Amino acid sequence: KTFHQILSLCKEEKIDLLLIAGDLFDDVKVSSELLGEVRDAFCTIPECVVAIAAGNHDAATPDSPYMLEGFWPENVILFTTQPECKVLPELGVRLIGGGFTGSYCYQSMLRKLPAIDDDLINIAVMHGDLVSDNARSDYNAVTQRMIQTSGLDYLALGHIHKRTEVLKSGNTYYAYSGCPEGQGFDETGDKGVYIGTVEKGYC
């Protein structure tokens, strides 16, 4: 129900780009009924580009639903490996994404970003663990320094279930939207998604 409400919001607000920063599914094993429902739902918002980065729970393993050739509708972009980019000329956006290929990601994807295009709005979506500058993580370490030097205009992060405010490091805005619905009785408080506008130097 929550998933369908989010897509309805995309219609109502005329959203150009829906960013899903990993763990859309709880596991790589997804029933064909659920997969079909999700695919058909994405087809109801053909004017909205849906960018999905594989997370640690729904990693892009060989048996992942993200690897089904010809299954996903044209408006869905899947990021299933190290950072790659897709230019969306109609939006003036250079979209960058990286996906987990297993349960862990020991090397930081932010260190491997493709070159930034200063003429476009550079937006990235990925699953990652925000840690201090000298710390490491098994879940794609992301540090303030990496964000600051990334050159991105906005970085959408997933993995942490609790949302952050929209923050800024250097000239890059970033946020965890958190999970749109609590995954247990310990995950309380306001839940939802972020809706916003990103421009050069503005979020």
PDB file of C-alpha atoms in Angstrom:
ATOM      1  CA  LYS A   1       0.000   0.000   0.000  1.00  0.00           C
ATOM      2  CA  THR A   2       2.805   2.412   0.901  1.00  0.00           C
ATOM      3  CA  PHE A   3       4.584   1.657  -2.389  1.00  0.00           C
ATOM      4  CA  HIS A   4       1.453   2.462  -4.396  1.00  0.00           C
ATOM      5  CA  GLN A   5       0.904   5.652  -2.381  1.00  0.00           C
ATOM      6  CA  ILE A   6       4.408   6.817  -3.333  1.00  0.00           C
ATOM      7  CA  LEU A   7       3.711   6.242  -7.016  1.00  0.00           C
ATOM      8  CA  SER A   8       0.398   8.093  -6.700  1.00  0.00           C
ATOM      9  CA  LEU A   9       2.346  10.982  -5.189  1.00  0.00           C
ATOM     10  CA  CYS A  10       4.649  10.933  -8.227  1.00  0.00           C
ATOM     11  CA  LYS A  11       1.600  11.356 -10.457  1.00  0.00           C
ATOM     12  CA  GLU A  12       0.010  14.084  -8.363  1.00  0.00           C
ATOM     13  CA  GLU A  13       3.209  16.105  -7.990  1.00  0.00           C
ATOM     14  CA  LYS A  14       4.352  15.476 -11.602  1.00  0.00           C
ATOM     15  CA  ILE A  15       7.677  14.118 -10.362  1.00  0.00           C
ATOM     16  CA  ASP A  16      10.406  13.879 -13.037  1.00  0.00           C
ATOM     17  CA  LEU A  17      12.743  11.511 -11.216  1.00  0.00           C
ATOM     18  CA  LEU A  18      12.059   8.911  -8.513  1.00  0.00           C
ATOM     19  CA  LEU A  19      15.215   7.794  -6.686  1.00  0.00           C
ATOM     20  CA  ILE A  20      15.216   4.434  -4.874  1.00  0.00           C
ATOM     21  CA  ALA A  21      18.518   4.065  -3.015  1.00  0.00           C
ATOM     22  CA  GLY A  22      18.565   0.311  -2.469  1.00  0.00           C
ATOM     23  CA  ASP A  23      16.546  -2.361  -0.674  1.00  0.00           C
ATOM     24  CA  LEU A  24      13.349  -1.929  -2.631  1.00  0.00           C
ATOM     25  CA  PHE A  25      13.020  -5.648  -1.867  1.00  0.00           C
ATOM     26  CA  ASP A  26      13.953  -7.394   1.386  1.00  0.00           C
ATOM     27  CA  ASP A  27      15.697 -10.213  -0.477  1.00  0.00           C
ATOM     28  CA  VAL A  28      16.810 -11.248  -3.955  1.00  0.00           C
ATOM     29  CA  LYS A  29      14.168 -13.984  -3.839  1.00  0.00           C
ATOM     30  CA  VAL A  30      10.964 -12.218  -4.854  1.00  0.00           C
ATOM     31  CA  SER A  31       7.738 -13.934  -5.852  1.00  0.00           C
ATOM     32  CA  SER A  32       6.678 -13.597  -9.480  1.00  0.00           C
ATOM     33  CA  GLU A  33       3.363 -12.115  -8.306  1.00  0.00           C
ATOM     34  CA  LEU A  34       5.060  -9.327  -6.370  1.00  0.00           C
ATOM     35  CA  LEU A  35       7.535  -8.670  -9.168  1.00  0.00           C
ATOM     36  CA  GLY A  36       4.716  -8.362 -11.668  1.00  0.00           C
ATOM     37  CA  GLU A  37       2.834  -5.984  -9.409  1.00  0.00           C
ATOM     38  CA  VAL A  38       5.886  -3.742  -8.966  1.00  0.00           C
ATOM     39  CA  ARG A  39       6.661  -3.725 -12.699  1.00  0.00           C
ATOM     40  CA  ASP A  40       3.043  -2.945 -13.621  1.00  0.00           C
ATOM     41  CA  ALA A  41       2.954  -0.159 -11.040  1.00  0.00           C
ATOM     42  CA  PHE A  42       6.052   1.492 -12.558  1.00  0.00           C
ATOM     43  CA  CYS A  43       4.273   1.343 -15.922  1.00  0.00           C
ATOM     44  CA  THR A  44       1.571   3.652 -14.505  1.00  0.00           C
ATOM     45  CA  ILE A  45       4.078   6.522 -14.243  1.00  0.00           C
ATOM     46  CA  PRO A  46       5.724   6.401 -17.701  1.00  0.00           C
ATOM     47  CA  GLU A  47       6.604  10.108 -17.636  1.00  0.00           C
ATOM     48  CA  CYS A  48       8.643   9.652 -14.430  1.00  0.00           C
ATOM     49  CA  VAL A  49      12.156   8.199 -14.616  1.00  0.00           C
ATOM     50  CA  VAL A  50      12.633   5.607 -11.855  1.00  0.00           C
ATOM     51  CA  ALA A  51      16.270   5.073 -10.810  1.00  0.00           C
ATOM     52  CA  ILE A  52      16.929   2.034  -8.612  1.00  0.00           C
ATOM     53  CA  ALA A  53      20.305   1.240  -7.018  1.00  0.00           C
ATOM     54  CA  ALA A  54      20.656  -2.323  -5.764  1.00  0.00           C
ATOM     55  CA  GLY A  55      21.225  -2.481  -1.983  1.00  0.00           C
ATOM     56  CA  ASN A  56      22.719  -5.053   0.353  1.00  0.00           C
ATOM     57  CA  HIS A  57      19.384  -6.868   0.811  1.00  0.00           C
ATOM     58  CA  ASP A  58      18.395  -6.872  -2.863  1.00  0.00           C
ATOM     59  CA  ALA A  59      21.893  -7.046  -4.330  1.00  0.00           C
ATOM     60  CA  ALA A  60      22.346  -7.542  -8.069  1.00  0.00           C
ATOM     61  CA  THR A  61      23.388 -11.182  -7.863  1.00  0.00           C
ATOM     62  CA  PRO A  62      22.898 -13.450 -10.907  1.00  0.00           C
ATOM     63  CA  ASP A  63      19.478 -14.552  -9.571  1.00  0.00           C
ATOM     64  CA  SER A  64      18.343 -11.025  -8.748  1.00  0.00           C
ATOM     65  CA  PRO A  65      15.102  -9.711 -10.304  1.00  0.00           C
ATOM     66  CA  TYR A  66      17.176  -6.717 -11.433  1.00  0.00           C
ATOM     67  CA  MET A  67      18.993  -9.029 -13.850  1.00  0.00           C
ATOM     68  CA  LEU A  68      15.836 -10.103 -15.710  1.00  0.00           C
ATOM     69  CA  GLU A  69      16.441  -9.014 -19.287  1.00  0.00           C
ATOM     70  CA  GLY A  70      13.519  -7.258 -20.941  1.00  0.00           C
ATOM     71  CA  PHE A  71      11.411  -7.378 -17.779  1.00  0.00           C
ATOM     72  CA  TRP A  72      11.531  -3.799 -16.502  1.00  0.00           C
ATOM     73  CA  PRO A  73       9.667  -0.960 -18.255  1.00  0.00           C
ATOM     74  CA  GLU A  74      11.531   1.680 -20.262  1.00  0.00           C
ATOM     75  CA  ASN A  75      11.201   4.361 -17.570  1.00  0.00           C
ATOM     76  CA  VAL A  76      13.152   2.239 -15.044  1.00  0.00           C
ATOM     77  CA  ILE A  77      16.952   2.602 -14.826  1.00  0.00           C
ATOM     78  CA  LEU A  78      18.753  -0.084 -12.820  1.00  0.00           C
ATOM     79  CA  PHE A  79      22.180   0.442 -11.257  1.00  0.00           C
ATOM     80  CA  THR A  80      23.572  -3.010 -10.597  1.00  0.00           C
ATOM     81  CA  THR A  81      27.342  -2.577 -10.489  1.00  0.00           C
ATOM     82  CA  GLN A  82      30.062  -0.005  -9.840  1.00  0.00           C
ATOM     83  CA  PRO A  83      29.068   3.614 -10.537  1.00  0.00           C
ATOM     84  CA  GLU A  84      27.881   4.329 -14.026  1.00  0.00           C
ATOM     85  CA  CYS A  85      26.009   7.248 -15.514  1.00  0.00           C
ATOM     86  CA  LYS A  86      22.994   7.909 -17.657  1.00  0.00           C
ATOM     87  CA  VAL A  87      22.343  11.304 -19.218  1.00  0.00           C
ATOM     88  CA  LEU A  88      18.725  12.467 -19.163  1.00  0.00           C
ATOM     89  CA  PRO A  89      18.830  15.324 -21.699  1.00  0.00           C
ATOM     90  CA  GLU A  90      15.158  16.208 -21.297  1.00  0.00           C
ATOM     91  CA  LEU A  91      15.840  16.957 -17.611  1.00  0.00           C
ATOM     92  CA  GLY A  92      19.342  18.384 -18.009  1.00  0.00           C
ATOM     93  CA  VAL A  93      20.508  15.688 -15.581  1.00  0.00           C
ATOM     94  CA  ARG A  94      23.529  13.421 -15.458  1.00  0.00           C
ATOM     95  CA  LEU A  95      22.317  10.545 -13.285  1.00  0.00           C
ATOM     96  CA  ILE A  96      24.948   8.433 -11.551  1.00  0.00           C
ATOM     97  CA  GLY A  97      24.258   5.252  -9.649  1.00  0.00           C
ATOM     98  CA  GLY A  98      26.047   2.336  -8.089  1.00  0.00           C
ATOM     99  CA  GLY A  99      24.641  -0.965  -6.908  1.00  0.00           C
ATOM    100  CA  PHE A 100      25.656  -3.763  -4.569  1.00  0.00           C
ATOM    101  CA  THR A 101      26.587  -7.015  -6.314  1.00  0.00           C
ATOM    102  CA  GLY A 102      26.569  -8.961  -3.037  1.00  0.00           C
ATOM    103  CA  SER A 103      25.653  -8.547   0.609  1.00  0.00           C
ATOM    104  CA  TYR A 104      28.730  -6.380   1.209  1.00  0.00           C
ATOM    105  CA  CYS A 105      30.536  -3.594  -0.603  1.00  0.00           C
ATOM    106  CA  TYR A 106      34.005  -3.088   0.858  1.00  0.00           C
ATOM    107  CA  GLN A 107      35.282  -0.455  -1.598  1.00  0.00           C
ATOM    108  CA  SER A 108      33.651   2.957  -1.578  1.00  0.00           C
ATOM    109  CA  MET A 109      31.704   3.695  -4.737  1.00  0.00           C
ATOM    110  CA  LEU A 110      32.105   7.443  -4.259  1.00  0.00           C
ATOM    111  CA  ARG A 111      35.814   7.014  -4.940  1.00  0.00           C
ATOM    112  CA  LYS A 112      34.942   5.604  -8.371  1.00  0.00           C
ATOM    113  CA  LEU A 113      32.484   8.191  -9.683  1.00  0.00           C
ATOM    114  CA  PRO A 114      32.557   8.950 -13.404  1.00  0.00           C
ATOM    115  CA  ALA A 115      33.686  12.474 -14.287  1.00  0.00           C
ATOM    116  CA  ILE A 116      31.191  15.212 -13.452  1.00  0.00           C
ATOM    117  CA  ASP A 117      29.614  17.292 -16.228  1.00  0.00           C
ATOM    118  CA  ASP A 118      29.483  20.932 -15.142  1.00  0.00           C
ATOM    119  CA  ASP A 119      26.843  21.724 -17.773  1.00  0.00           C
ATOM    120  CA  LEU A 120      24.352  19.269 -16.281  1.00  0.00           C
ATOM    121  CA  ILE A 121      22.775  18.698 -12.870  1.00  0.00           C
ATOM    122  CA  ASN A 122      24.744  15.786 -11.393  1.00  0.00           C
ATOM    123  CA  ILE A 123      22.570  13.541  -9.208  1.00  0.00           C
ATOM    124  CA  ALA A 124      23.682  10.250  -7.677  1.00  0.00           C
ATOM    125  CA  VAL A 125      21.712   7.447  -6.026  1.00  0.00           C
ATOM    126  CA  MET A 126      23.300   4.661  -4.017  1.00  0.00           C
ATOM    127  CA  HIS A 127      23.144   2.489  -0.935  1.00  0.00           C
ATOM    128  CA  GLY A 128      25.861   3.432   1.549  1.00  0.00           C
ATOM    129  CA  ASP A 129      26.999   3.824   5.123  1.00  0.00           C
ATOM    130  CA  LEU A 130      27.886   7.348   6.275  1.00  0.00           C
ATOM    131  CA  VAL A 131      30.971   7.069   8.500  1.00  0.00           C
ATOM    132  CA  SER A 132      33.685   9.365   9.861  1.00  0.00           C
ATOM    133  CA  ASP A 133      36.647  10.171   7.605  1.00  0.00           C
ATOM    134  CA  ASN A 134      38.982   7.506   9.000  1.00  0.00           C
ATOM    135  CA  ALA A 135      36.385   4.783   9.512  1.00  0.00           C
ATOM    136  CA  ARG A 136      35.586   1.849   7.259  1.00  0.00           C
ATOM    137  CA  SER A 137      32.383  -0.013   6.533  1.00  0.00           C
ATOM    138  CA  ASP A 138      31.348  -3.266   4.877  1.00  0.00           C
ATOM    139  CA  TYR A 139      28.427  -1.415   3.298  1.00  0.00           C
ATOM    140  CA  ASN A 140      29.954   1.127   0.891  1.00  0.00           C
ATOM    141  CA  ALA A 141      31.619   3.666   3.171  1.00  0.00           C
ATOM    142  CA  VAL A 142      30.590   7.262   2.542  1.00  0.00           C
ATOM    143  CA  THR A 143      32.433  10.102   4.291  1.00  0.00           C
ATOM    144  CA  GLN A 144      31.910  13.840   4.456  1.00  0.00           C
ATOM    145  CA  ARG A 145      35.182  14.354   2.592  1.00  0.00           C
ATOM    146  CA  MET A 146      34.055  12.050  -0.231  1.00  0.00           C
ATOM    147  CA  ILE A 147      30.777  13.928  -0.531  1.00  0.00           C
ATOM    148  CA  GLN A 148      32.526  17.295  -0.422  1.00  0.00           C
ATOM    149  CA  THR A 149      34.928  16.410  -3.236  1.00  0.00           C
ATOM    150  CA  SER A 150      32.408  14.464  -5.356  1.00  0.00           C
ATOM    151  CA  GLY A 151      31.258  17.438  -7.423  1.00  0.00           C
ATOM    152  CA  LEU A 152      27.681  16.146  -7.209  1.00  0.00           C
ATOM    153  CA  ASP A 153      24.720  18.477  -6.909  1.00  0.00           C
ATOM    154  CA  TYR A 154      22.693  15.934  -4.929  1.00  0.00           C
ATOM    155  CA  LEU A 155      23.381  12.494  -3.450  1.00  0.00           C
ATOM    156  CA  ALA A 156      20.422  10.284  -2.484  1.00  0.00           C
ATOM    157  CA  LEU A 157      21.513   7.721   0.106  1.00  0.00           C
ATOM    158  CA  GLY A 158      19.887   4.505   1.278  1.00  0.00           C
ATOM    159  CA  HIS A 159      20.755   1.873   3.918  1.00  0.00           C
ATOM    160  CA  ILE A 160      20.038   3.813   7.128  1.00  0.00           C
ATOM    161  CA  HIS A 161      16.355   3.466   7.984  1.00  0.00           C
ATOM    162  CA  LYS A 162      16.176   6.720   9.936  1.00  0.00           C
ATOM    163  CA  ARG A 163      15.924   9.848   7.837  1.00  0.00           C
ATOM    164  CA  THR A 164      18.278  12.808   8.021  1.00  0.00           C
ATOM    165  CA  GLU A 165      17.555  16.389   7.136  1.00  0.00           C
ATOM    166  CA  VAL A 166      18.800  17.451   3.720  1.00  0.00           C
ATOM    167  CA  LEU A 167      22.434  18.209   4.537  1.00  0.00           C
ATOM    168  CA  LYS A 168      25.293  19.860   2.655  1.00  0.00           C
ATOM    169  CA  SER A 169      28.999  19.092   2.416  1.00  0.00           C
ATOM    170  CA  GLY A 170      30.994  21.448   0.218  1.00  0.00           C
ATOM    171  CA  ASN A 171      28.656  22.224  -2.677  1.00  0.00           C
ATOM    172  CA  THR A 172      26.889  18.853  -2.527  1.00  0.00           C
ATOM    173  CA  TYR A 173      23.493  18.346  -0.907  1.00  0.00           C
ATOM    174  CA  TYR A 174      22.701  14.874   0.408  1.00  0.00           C
ATOM    175  CA  ALA A 175      20.199  12.994   2.551  1.00  0.00           C
ATOM    176  CA  TYR A 176      18.924   9.678   3.791  1.00  0.00           C
ATOM    177  CA  SER A 177      15.177   9.723   3.233  1.00  0.00           C
ATOM    178  CA  GLY A 178      14.885   6.790   5.625  1.00  0.00           C
ATOM    179  CA  CYS A 179      12.464   3.945   5.020  1.00  0.00           C
ATOM    180  CA  PRO A 180       8.936   5.035   4.058  1.00  0.00           C
ATOM    181  CA  GLU A 181       7.443   2.586   6.548  1.00  0.00           C
ATOM    182  CA  GLY A 182       8.859   1.223   9.796  1.00  0.00           C
ATOM    183  CA  GLN A 183      10.390  -2.242   9.461  1.00  0.00           C
ATOM    184  CA  GLY A 184       9.776  -3.119  13.121  1.00  0.00           C
ATOM    185  CA  PHE A 185       8.234  -1.822  16.317  1.00  0.00           C
ATOM    186  CA  ASP A 186      11.547  -0.120  17.139  1.00  0.00           C
ATOM    187  CA  GLU A 187      11.359   2.088  14.028  1.00  0.00           C
ATOM    188  CA  THR A 188       9.010   4.802  15.183  1.00  0.00           C
ATOM    189  CA  GLY A 189       8.516   8.448  14.280  1.00  0.00           C
ATOM    190  CA  ASP A 190       7.582  10.147  11.046  1.00  0.00           C
ATOM    191  CA  LYS A 191       8.138   8.069   7.913  1.00  0.00           C
ATOM    192  CA  GLY A 192       7.861   9.024   4.276  1.00  0.00           C
ATOM    193  CA  VAL A 193       9.758  10.226   1.242  1.00  0.00           C
ATOM    194  CA  TYR A 194      11.432  13.462   0.219  1.00  0.00           C
ATOM    195  CA  ILE A 195      10.036  15.582  -2.611  1.00  0.00           C
ATOM    196  CA  GLY A 196      12.207  18.402  -3.833  1.00  0.00           C
ATOM    197  CA  THR A 197      13.851  20.410  -6.563  1.00  0.00           C
ATOM    198  CA  VAL A 198      17.538  20.194  -7.457  1.00  0.00           C
ATOM    199  CA  GLU A 199      19.318  22.808  -9.541  1.00  0.00           C
ATOM    200  CA  LYS A 200      22.926  23.895  -9.872  1.00  0.00           C
ATOM    201  CA  GLY A 201      23.826  25.226  -6.418  1.00  0.00           C
ATOM    202  CA  TYR A 202      20.310  24.804  -5.074  1.00  0.00           C
ATOM    203  CA  CYS A 203      18.330  22.055  -3.383  1.00  0.00           C
TER     204      CYS A 203
END
